[in-house]
Amino acid sequence: MKFKKLDVWKESARLCVEVYKNLGTLRDYGFRDQITRSALSIPSNIAEGEERESLKDSIRFLNIAKGSTAELITQLYIGIEIGYVEQALGRDLLTKATTISHQLGALIRARKKRNTNQS
């Protein structure tokens, strides 16, 4: 399980736990379901990609994780604006999600470069 060694996986798993703990009692079930699914999708797709045999598959799942991070960021912004997410908490979660997005982007670029060098 090489995904457990990745800092981005560790950080995204912690972020997911924070989202669940802080928004788990939200009464808007649709919003709660969507934001928790986005958060859960990030470390899940990182893990799935790392367990794939091909570099191409790994990159594809990292891209899915990056897309889920963008979804989460969007939902956090909306949640803050409509009062579902307290501002200080929201800013903290946004900072963490943005950092994860940057880490994923760097990892994707590194993997693509490695993939090009293998061809």
JSON list of C-alpha atoms in Angstrom, two decimals:
[
{"chain": "A", "resi": 1, "resn": "MET", "atom": "CA", "xyz": [0.00, 0.00, 0.00]},
{"chain": "A", "resi": 2, "resn": "LYS", "atom": "CA", "xyz": [2.38, 2.62, -1.27]},
{"chain": "A", "resi": 3, "resn": "PHE", "atom": "CA", "xyz": [-0.27, 5.36, -1.18]},
{"chain": "A", "resi": 4, "resn": "LYS", "atom": "CA", "xyz": [0.12, 5.54, 2.62]},
{"chain": "A", "resi": 5, "resn": "LYS", "atom": "CA", "xyz": [3.60, 7.00, 2.11]},
{"chain": "A", "resi": 6, "resn": "LEU", "atom": "CA", "xyz": [2.34, 9.98, 0.12]},
{"chain": "A", "resi": 7, "resn": "ASP", "atom": "CA", "xyz": [2.01, 13.20, 2.11]},
{"chain": "A", "resi": 8, "resn": "VAL", "atom": "CA", "xyz": [-0.79, 14.34, -0.18]},
{"chain": "A", "resi": 9, "resn": "TRP", "atom": "CA", "xyz": [-2.78, 11.21, 0.65]},
{"chain": "A", "resi": 10, "resn": "LYS", "atom": "CA", "xyz": [-2.20, 11.73, 4.39]},
{"chain": "A", "resi": 11, "resn": "GLU", "atom": "CA", "xyz": [-3.24, 15.37, 4.23]},
{"chain": "A", "resi": 12, "resn": "SER", "atom": "CA", "xyz": [-6.30, 14.68, 2.08]},
{"chain": "A", "resi": 13, "resn": "ALA", "atom": "CA", "xyz": [-7.43, 11.88, 4.43]},
{"chain": "A", "resi": 14, "resn": "ARG", "atom": "CA", "xyz": [-7.11, 14.26, 7.41]},
{"chain": "A", "resi": 15, "resn": "LEU", "atom": "CA", "xyz": [-9.03, 16.93, 5.50]},
{"chain": "A", "resi": 16, "resn": "CYS", "atom": "CA", "xyz": [-11.78, 14.42, 4.76]},
{"chain": "A", "resi": 17, "resn": "VAL", "atom": "CA", "xyz": [-12.04, 13.55, 8.46]},
{"chain": "A", "resi": 18, "resn": "GLU", "atom": "CA", "xyz": [-12.31, 17.27, 9.30]},
{"chain": "A", "resi": 19, "resn": "VAL", "atom": "CA", "xyz": [-15.09, 17.77, 6.77]},
{"chain": "A", "resi": 20, "resn": "TYR", "atom": "CA", "xyz": [-17.03, 14.79, 8.14]},
{"chain": "A", "resi": 21, "resn": "LYS", "atom": "CA", "xyz": [-16.57, 15.84, 11.77]},
{"chain": "A", "resi": 22, "resn": "ASN", "atom": "CA", "xyz": [-17.51, 19.47, 11.20]},
{"chain": "A", "resi": 23, "resn": "LEU", "atom": "CA", "xyz": [-20.33, 19.06, 8.68]},
{"chain": "A", "resi": 24, "resn": "GLY", "atom": "CA", "xyz": [-21.74, 15.68, 9.71]},
{"chain": "A", "resi": 25, "resn": "THR", "atom": "CA", "xyz": [-24.70, 17.24, 11.49]},
{"chain": "A", "resi": 26, "resn": "LEU", "atom": "CA", "xyz": [-25.67, 19.62, 8.67]},
{"chain": "A", "resi": 27, "resn": "ARG", "atom": "CA", "xyz": [-29.42, 19.40, 8.10]},
{"chain": "A", "resi": 28, "resn": "ASP", "atom": "CA", "xyz": [-29.26, 20.05, 4.36]},
{"chain": "A", "resi": 29, "resn": "TYR", "atom": "CA", "xyz": [-28.69, 16.43, 3.48]},
{"chain": "A", "resi": 30, "resn": "GLY", "atom": "CA", "xyz": [-28.07, 17.09, -0.21]},
{"chain": "A", "resi": 31, "resn": "PHE", "atom": "CA", "xyz": [-25.34, 19.61, 0.50]},
{"chain": "A", "resi": 32, "resn": "ARG", "atom": "CA", "xyz": [-23.84, 17.48, 3.28]},
{"chain": "A", "resi": 33, "resn": "ASP", "atom": "CA", "xyz": [-23.82, 14.40, 1.05]},
{"chain": "A", "resi": 34, "resn": "GLN", "atom": "CA", "xyz": [-22.18, 16.26, -1.82]},
{"chain": "A", "resi": 35, "resn": "ILE", "atom": "CA", "xyz": [-19.45, 17.96, 0.21]},
{"chain": "A", "resi": 36, "resn": "THR", "atom": "CA", "xyz": [-18.56, 14.80, 2.13]},
{"chain": "A", "resi": 37, "resn": "ARG", "atom": "CA", "xyz": [-18.47, 12.78, -1.10]},
{"chain": "A", "resi": 38, "resn": "SER", "atom": "CA", "xyz": [-16.11, 15.30, -2.67]},
{"chain": "A", "resi": 39, "resn": "ALA", "atom": "CA", "xyz": [-13.84, 15.21, 0.38]},
{"chain": "A", "resi": 40, "resn": "LEU", "atom": "CA", "xyz": [-13.88, 11.40, 0.50]},
{"chain": "A", "resi": 41, "resn": "SER", "atom": "CA", "xyz": [-13.14, 11.14, -3.21]},
{"chain": "A", "resi": 42, "resn": "ILE", "atom": "CA", "xyz": [-9.77, 12.89, -2.89]},
{"chain": "A", "resi": 43, "resn": "PRO", "atom": "CA", "xyz": [-7.82, 10.36, -0.78]},
{"chain": "A", "resi": 44, "resn": "SER", "atom": "CA", "xyz": [-9.81, 7.47, -2.24]},
{"chain": "A", "resi": 45, "resn": "ASN", "atom": "CA", "xyz": [-8.75, 8.27, -5.80]},
{"chain": "A", "resi": 46, "resn": "ILE", "atom": "CA", "xyz": [-5.15, 8.91, -4.77]},
{"chain": "A", "resi": 47, "resn": "ALA", "atom": "CA", "xyz": [-5.10, 5.47, -3.14]},
{"chain": "A", "resi": 48, "resn": "GLU", "atom": "CA", "xyz": [-6.75, 3.78, -6.11]},
{"chain": "A", "resi": 49, "resn": "GLY", "atom": "CA", "xyz": [-4.32, 5.34, -8.55]},
{"chain": "A", "resi": 50, "resn": "GLU", "atom": "CA", "xyz": [-1.30, 4.35, -6.51]},
{"chain": "A", "resi": 51, "resn": "GLU", "atom": "CA", "xyz": [-2.42, 0.74, -6.47]},
{"chain": "A", "resi": 52, "resn": "ARG", "atom": "CA", "xyz": [-2.78, 0.57, -10.25]},
{"chain": "A", "resi": 53, "resn": "GLU", "atom": "CA", "xyz": [-0.11, -1.14, -12.29]},
{"chain": "A", "resi": 54, "resn": "SER", "atom": "CA", "xyz": [0.40, 1.52, -14.94]},
{"chain": "A", "resi": 55, "resn": "LEU", "atom": "CA", "xyz": [1.71, 5.05, -14.65]},
{"chain": "A", "resi": 56, "resn": "LYS", "atom": "CA", "xyz": [-1.03, 6.16, -17.04]},
{"chain": "A", "resi": 57, "resn": "ASP", "atom": "CA", "xyz": [-3.72, 4.84, -14.66]},
{"chain": "A", "resi": 58, "resn": "SER", "atom": "CA", "xyz": [-1.99, 6.47, -11.70]},
{"chain": "A", "resi": 59, "resn": "ILE", "atom": "CA", "xyz": [-2.01, 9.84, -13.46]},
{"chain": "A", "resi": 60, "resn": "ARG", "atom": "CA", "xyz": [-5.69, 9.42, -14.41]},
{"chain": "A", "resi": 61, "resn": "PHE", "atom": "CA", "xyz": [-6.74, 8.82, -10.80]},
{"chain": "A", "resi": 62, "resn": "LEU", "atom": "CA", "xyz": [-4.59, 11.70, -9.55]},
{"chain": "A", "resi": 63, "resn": "ASN", "atom": "CA", "xyz": [-6.43, 13.93, -12.02]},
{"chain": "A", "resi": 64, "resn": "ILE", "atom": "CA", "xyz": [-9.77, 12.68, -10.69]},
{"chain": "A", "resi": 65, "resn": "ALA", "atom": "CA", "xyz": [-8.58, 13.48, -7.15]},
{"chain": "A", "resi": 66, "resn": "LYS", "atom": "CA", "xyz": [-7.57, 16.97, -8.29]},
{"chain": "A", "resi": 67, "resn": "GLY", "atom": "CA", "xyz": [-11.02, 17.46, -9.81]},
{"chain": "A", "resi": 68, "resn": "SER", "atom": "CA", "xyz": [-12.64, 16.36, -6.56]},
{"chain": "A", "resi": 69, "resn": "THR", "atom": "CA", "xyz": [-10.48, 18.89, -4.75]},
{"chain": "A", "resi": 70, "resn": "ALA", "atom": "CA", "xyz": [-11.83, 21.63, -7.02]},
{"chain": "A", "resi": 71, "resn": "GLU", "atom": "CA", "xyz": [-15.36, 20.42, -6.26]},
{"chain": "A", "resi": 72, "resn": "LEU", "atom": "CA", "xyz": [-14.68, 20.56, -2.53]},
{"chain": "A", "resi": 73, "resn": "ILE", "atom": "CA", "xyz": [-13.22, 24.06, -2.78]},
{"chain": "A", "resi": 74, "resn": "THR", "atom": "CA", "xyz": [-16.30, 25.24, -4.70]},
{"chain": "A", "resi": 75, "resn": "GLN", "atom": "CA", "xyz": [-18.66, 23.68, -2.16]},
{"chain": "A", "resi": 76, "resn": "LEU", "atom": "CA", "xyz": [-16.73, 25.22, 0.73]},
{"chain": "A", "resi": 77, "resn": "TYR", "atom": "CA", "xyz": [-17.00, 28.68, -0.83]},
{"chain": "A", "resi": 78, "resn": "ILE", "atom": "CA", "xyz": [-20.72, 28.21, -1.29]},
{"chain": "A", "resi": 79, "resn": "GLY", "atom": "CA", "xyz": [-21.13, 26.73, 2.18]},
{"chain": "A", "resi": 80, "resn": "ILE", "atom": "CA", "xyz": [-19.43, 29.75, 3.73]},
{"chain": "A", "resi": 81, "resn": "GLU", "atom": "CA", "xyz": [-21.57, 32.19, 1.72]},
{"chain": "A", "resi": 82, "resn": "ILE", "atom": "CA", "xyz": [-24.86, 30.55, 2.67]},
{"chain": "A", "resi": 83, "resn": "GLY", "atom": "CA", "xyz": [-23.90, 30.14, 6.32]},
{"chain": "A", "resi": 84, "resn": "TYR", "atom": "CA", "xyz": [-23.49, 26.36, 6.39]},
{"chain": "A", "resi": 85, "resn": "VAL", "atom": "CA", "xyz": [-19.77, 26.57, 7.12]},
{"chain": "A", "resi": 86, "resn": "GLU", "atom": "CA", "xyz": [-18.47, 28.92, 9.80]},
{"chain": "A", "resi": 87, "resn": "GLN", "atom": "CA", "xyz": [-16.05, 31.44, 8.23]},
{"chain": "A", "resi": 88, "resn": "ALA", "atom": "CA", "xyz": [-12.89, 30.61, 10.21]},
{"chain": "A", "resi": 89, "resn": "LEU", "atom": "CA", "xyz": [-13.39, 26.88, 9.71]},
{"chain": "A", "resi": 90, "resn": "GLY", "atom": "CA", "xyz": [-14.16, 27.41, 6.04]},
{"chain": "A", "resi": 91, "resn": "ARG", "atom": "CA", "xyz": [-11.01, 29.45, 5.47]},
{"chain": "A", "resi": 92, "resn": "ASP", "atom": "CA", "xyz": [-8.92, 26.78, 7.19]},
{"chain": "A", "resi": 93, "resn": "LEU", "atom": "CA", "xyz": [-10.47, 24.00, 5.10]},
{"chain": "A", "resi": 94, "resn": "LEU", "atom": "CA", "xyz": [-10.04, 26.08, 1.93]},
{"chain": "A", "resi": 95, "resn": "THR", "atom": "CA", "xyz": [-6.35, 26.61, 2.69]},
{"chain": "A", "resi": 96, "resn": "LYS", "atom": "CA", "xyz": [-5.83, 22.89, 3.22]},
{"chain": "A", "resi": 97, "resn": "ALA", "atom": "CA", "xyz": [-7.77, 21.94, 0.08]},
{"chain": "A", "resi": 98, "resn": "THR", "atom": "CA", "xyz": [-5.85, 24.48, -2.01]},
{"chain": "A", "resi": 99, "resn": "THR", "atom": "CA", "xyz": [-2.54, 23.10, -0.72]},
{"chain": "A", "resi": 100, "resn": "ILE", "atom": "CA", "xyz": [-3.66, 19.58, -1.62]},
{"chain": "A", "resi": 101, "resn": "SER", "atom": "CA", "xyz": [-4.65, 20.75, -5.11]},
{"chain": "A", "resi": 102, "resn": "HIS", "atom": "CA", "xyz": [-1.17, 22.23, -5.62]},
{"chain": "A", "resi": 103, "resn": "GLN", "atom": "CA", "xyz": [0.48, 19.05, -4.33]},
{"chain": "A", "resi": 104, "resn": "LEU", "atom": "CA", "xyz": [-1.60, 16.94, -6.70]},
{"chain": "A", "resi": 105, "resn": "GLY", "atom": "CA", "xyz": [-0.72, 19.21, -9.61]},
{"chain": "A", "resi": 106, "resn": "ALA", "atom": "CA", "xyz": [2.98, 18.86, -8.86]},
{"chain": "A", "resi": 107, "resn": "LEU", "atom": "CA", "xyz": [2.68, 15.08, -8.51]},
{"chain": "A", "resi": 108, "resn": "ILE", "atom": "CA", "xyz": [0.77, 14.83, -11.80]},
{"chain": "A", "resi": 109, "resn": "ARG", "atom": "CA", "xyz": [3.42, 16.89, -13.60]},
{"chain": "A", "resi": 110, "resn": "ALA", "atom": "CA", "xyz": [6.20, 14.73, -12.15]},
{"chain": "A", "resi": 111, "resn": "ARG", "atom": "CA", "xyz": [4.43, 11.53, -13.17]},
{"chain": "A", "resi": 112, "resn": "LYS", "atom": "CA", "xyz": [3.76, 12.85, -16.68]},
{"chain": "A", "resi": 113, "resn": "LYS", "atom": "CA", "xyz": [7.44, 13.75, -17.03]},
{"chain": "A", "resi": 114, "resn": "ARG", "atom": "CA", "xyz": [8.42, 10.27, -15.84]},
{"chain": "A", "resi": 115, "resn": "ASN", "atom": "CA", "xyz": [5.90, 8.74, -18.25]},
{"chain": "A", "resi": 116, "resn": "THR", "atom": "CA", "xyz": [7.39, 10.74, -21.14]},
{"chain": "A", "resi": 117, "resn": "ASN", "atom": "CA", "xyz": [10.91, 9.64, -20.18]},
{"chain": "A", "resi": 118, "resn": "GLN", "atom": "CA", "xyz": [9.81, 5.98, -20.14]},
{"chain": "A", "resi": 119, "resn": "SER", "atom": "CA", "xyz": [8.42, 6.17, -23.68]}
]
